[in-house]
PDB file of C-alpha atoms in Angstrom:
ATOM      1  CA  MET A   1      64.426 -17.006  40.506  1.00 43.00           C
ATOM      2  CA  ALA A   2      64.670 -19.969  38.136  1.00 51.00           C
ATOM      3  CA  LYS A   3      63.003 -23.189  39.202  1.00 87.00           C
ATOM      4  CA  VAL A   4      65.259 -26.211  39.595  1.00 93.00           C
ATOM      5  CA  PRO A   5      63.862 -29.173  37.608  1.00 95.00           C
ATOM      6  CA  ALA A   6      62.621 -32.085  39.691  1.00 96.00           C
ATOM      7  CA  ALA A   7      65.000 -34.336  37.744  1.00 97.00           C
ATOM      8  CA  ALA A   8      67.951 -32.364  39.092  1.00 97.00           C
ATOM      9  CA  VAL A   9      66.541 -32.355  42.624  1.00 97.00           C
ATOM     10  CA  ALA A  10      66.048 -36.131  42.608  1.00 98.00           C
ATOM     11  CA  ALA A  11      69.435 -36.905  41.069  1.00 98.00           C
ATOM     12  CA  GLY A  12      71.070 -34.432  43.425  1.00 98.00           C
ATOM     13  CA  GLY A  13      69.405 -36.112  46.390  1.00 98.00           C
ATOM     14  CA  LEU A  14      70.749 -39.527  45.454  1.00 98.00           C
ATOM     15  CA  ILE A  15      74.248 -38.244  44.696  1.00 98.00           C
ATOM     16  CA  GLY A  16      74.334 -35.760  47.559  1.00 98.00           C
ATOM     17  CA  GLY A  17      72.920 -38.207  50.069  1.00 98.00           C
ATOM     18  CA  TYR A  18      75.607 -40.742  49.270  1.00 98.00           C
ATOM     19  CA  GLY A  19      78.335 -38.101  49.229  1.00 98.00           C
ATOM     20  CA  VAL A  20      77.332 -36.668  52.593  1.00 98.00           C
ATOM     21  CA  ALA A  21      77.094 -40.126  54.155  1.00 98.00           C
ATOM     22  CA  ARG A  22      80.464 -41.145  52.787  1.00 97.00           C
ATOM     23  CA  TRP A  23      82.398 -37.967  53.600  1.00 98.00           C
ATOM     24  CA  THR A  24      80.929 -37.371  57.063  1.00 97.00           C
ATOM     25  CA  LYS A  25      80.816 -41.083  57.929  1.00 97.00           C
ATOM     26  CA  LYS A  26      77.308 -40.436  59.266  1.00 98.00           C
ATOM     27  CA  ARG A  27      74.758 -42.448  57.324  1.00 96.00           C
ATOM     28  CA  GLN A  28      71.877 -40.707  59.059  1.00 98.00           C
ATOM     29  CA  LEU A  29      73.020 -37.332  57.748  1.00 98.00           C
ATOM     30  CA  GLY A  30      73.116 -38.737  54.224  1.00 98.00           C
ATOM     31  CA  GLY A  31      69.612 -40.066  54.818  1.00 98.00           C
ATOM     32  CA  VAL A  32      68.406 -36.588  55.735  1.00 98.00           C
ATOM     33  CA  VAL A  33      69.753 -35.221  52.440  1.00 98.00           C
ATOM     34  CA  LEU A  34      68.199 -38.128  50.523  1.00 98.00           C
ATOM     35  CA  ALA A  35      64.819 -37.681  52.225  1.00 98.00           C
ATOM     36  CA  ALA A  36      64.712 -33.887  51.901  1.00 98.00           C
ATOM     37  CA  ALA A  37      65.438 -34.056  48.184  1.00 98.00           C
ATOM     38  CA  GLY A  38      62.926 -36.873  47.754  1.00 98.00           C
ATOM     39  CA  VAL A  39      60.152 -34.887  49.437  1.00 97.00           C
ATOM     40  CA  THR A  40      60.991 -31.794  47.418  1.00 97.00           C
ATOM     41  CA  ALA A  41      61.020 -33.736  44.138  1.00 97.00           C
ATOM     42  CA  ALA A  42      57.764 -35.532  45.021  1.00 97.00           C
ATOM     43  CA  ARG A  43      56.014 -32.210  45.601  1.00 96.00           C
ATOM     44  CA  GLN A  44      57.202 -30.960  42.219  1.00 96.00           C
ATOM     45  CA  TRP A  45      56.180 -34.215  40.521  1.00 96.00           C
ATOM     46  CA  ARG A  46      52.705 -33.957  42.018  1.00 96.00           C
ATOM     47  CA  ARG A  47      52.332 -30.351  40.900  1.00 94.00           C
ATOM     48  CA  GLN A  48      53.614 -31.056  37.392  1.00 94.00           C
ATOM     49  CA  ALA A  49      52.200 -34.485  36.593  1.00 95.00           C
ATOM     50  CA  GLY A  50      49.607 -35.419  39.225  1.00 95.00           C
ATOM     51  CA  GLY A  51      49.387 -37.828  42.117  1.00 97.00           C
ATOM     52  CA  LYS A  52      49.754 -41.138  40.267  1.00 97.00           C
ATOM     53  CA  ALA A  53      52.859 -40.009  38.426  1.00 96.00           C
ATOM     54  CA  ALA A  54      54.318 -38.576  41.633  1.00 97.00           C
ATOM     55  CA  GLY A  55      53.675 -41.868  43.396  1.00 98.00           C
ATOM     56  CA  ALA A  56      55.345 -43.861  40.621  1.00 98.00           C
ATOM     57  CA  LEU A  57      58.363 -41.541  40.519  1.00 98.00           C
ATOM     58  CA  THR A  58      58.679 -41.672  44.310  1.00 98.00           C
ATOM     59  CA  VAL A  59      58.700 -45.473  44.146  1.00 98.00           C
ATOM     60  CA  ALA A  60      61.377 -45.227  41.438  1.00 98.00           C
ATOM     61  CA  TYR A  61      63.435 -42.885  43.665  1.00 98.00           C
ATOM     62  CA  VAL A  62      63.285 -45.272  46.629  1.00 98.00           C
ATOM     63  CA  ALA A  63      63.944 -48.283  44.372  1.00 98.00           C
ATOM     64  CA  ALA A  64      66.960 -46.503  42.882  1.00 98.00           C
ATOM     65  CA  PHE A  65      68.359 -45.915  46.365  1.00 97.00           C
ATOM     66  CA  ALA A  66      67.803 -49.545  47.336  1.00 97.00           C
ATOM     67  CA  GLY A  67      69.024 -50.880  44.001  1.00 97.00           C
ATOM     68  CA  SER A  68      72.231 -48.881  44.121  1.00 97.00           C
ATOM     69  CA  HIS A  69      73.512 -51.055  46.956  1.00 95.00           C
ATOM     70  CA  PRO A  70      73.654 -54.411  45.148  1.00 97.00           C
ATOM     71  CA  LEU A  71      74.684 -52.666  41.923  1.00 97.00           C
ATOM     72  CA  ALA A  72      77.630 -51.092  43.768  1.00 97.00           C
ATOM     73  CA  LYS A  73      79.006 -54.572  44.471  1.00 97.00           C
ATOM     74  CA  LYS A  74      79.259 -55.150  40.719  1.00 97.00           C
ATOM     75  CA  VAL A  75      80.362 -51.755  39.351  1.00 98.00           C
ATOM     76  CA  GLY A  76      81.554 -49.749  42.356  1.00 97.00           C
ATOM     77  CA  ALA A  77      79.859 -47.244  44.619  1.00 97.00           C
ATOM     78  CA  TRP A  78      80.130 -44.022  42.630  1.00 98.00           C
ATOM     79  CA  PRO A  79      79.275 -45.557  39.241  1.00 98.00           C
ATOM     80  CA  SER A  80      76.251 -47.168  40.851  1.00 98.00           C
ATOM     81  CA  VAL A  81      75.062 -43.924  42.424  1.00 98.00           C
ATOM     82  CA  PHE A  82      75.571 -41.965  39.197  1.00 98.00           C
ATOM     83  CA  GLY A  83      73.783 -44.673  37.204  1.00 98.00           C
ATOM     84  CA  VAL A  84      70.675 -44.802  39.367  1.00 98.00           C
ATOM     85  CA  ALA A  85      70.618 -41.005  39.688  1.00 98.00           C
ATOM     86  CA  GLY A  86      70.693 -40.724  35.910  1.00 98.00           C
ATOM     87  CA  ALA A  87      67.888 -43.242  35.553  1.00 98.00           C
ATOM     88  CA  VAL A  88      65.685 -41.371  38.029  1.00 98.00           C
ATOM     89  CA  ALA A  89      66.492 -38.039  36.385  1.00 98.00           C
ATOM     90  CA  LEU A  90      65.545 -39.422  32.974  1.00 97.00           C
ATOM     91  CA  ALA A  91      62.278 -40.839  34.313  1.00 97.00           C
ATOM     92  CA  SER A  92      61.494 -37.550  36.042  1.00 97.00           C
ATOM     93  CA  TRP A  93      62.141 -35.574  32.885  1.00 97.00           C
ATOM     94  CA  ALA A  94      60.047 -37.950  30.760  1.00 97.00           C
ATOM     95  CA  VAL A  95      57.079 -38.023  33.122  1.00 96.00           C
ATOM     96  CA  ALA A  96      57.028 -34.590  34.746  1.00 94.00           C
ATOM     97  CA  ASP A  97      59.674 -32.041  33.805  1.00 91.00           C
ATOM     98  CA  ARG A  98      59.167 -31.894  30.063  1.00 88.00           C
ATOM     99  CA  ARG A  99      55.518 -30.965  30.669  1.00 74.00           C
ATOM    100  CA  ALA A 100      56.425 -27.940  32.769  1.00 67.00           C
TER     101      ALA A 100
END
């Protein structure tokens, strides 16, 4: 079975978390998706790049989630989510995934 890159897991968590919250109208359910993907990505980051890198990428993941809210007021919800997901995916690839 092919391994899913941490970049895809993290981006999928941000996009999927928002999508689930929006379509079910249950923010907590979206939070579960966001958290599960974040934990999964953090474990991969730690395995691939070490604890410090995993910590930095986890902070970036949480900051992307938080930052998407004010950004959404300027560019819209979906463009904001896709933008921050892309930024986290790029950071994940640069720091962890390209080493694997």
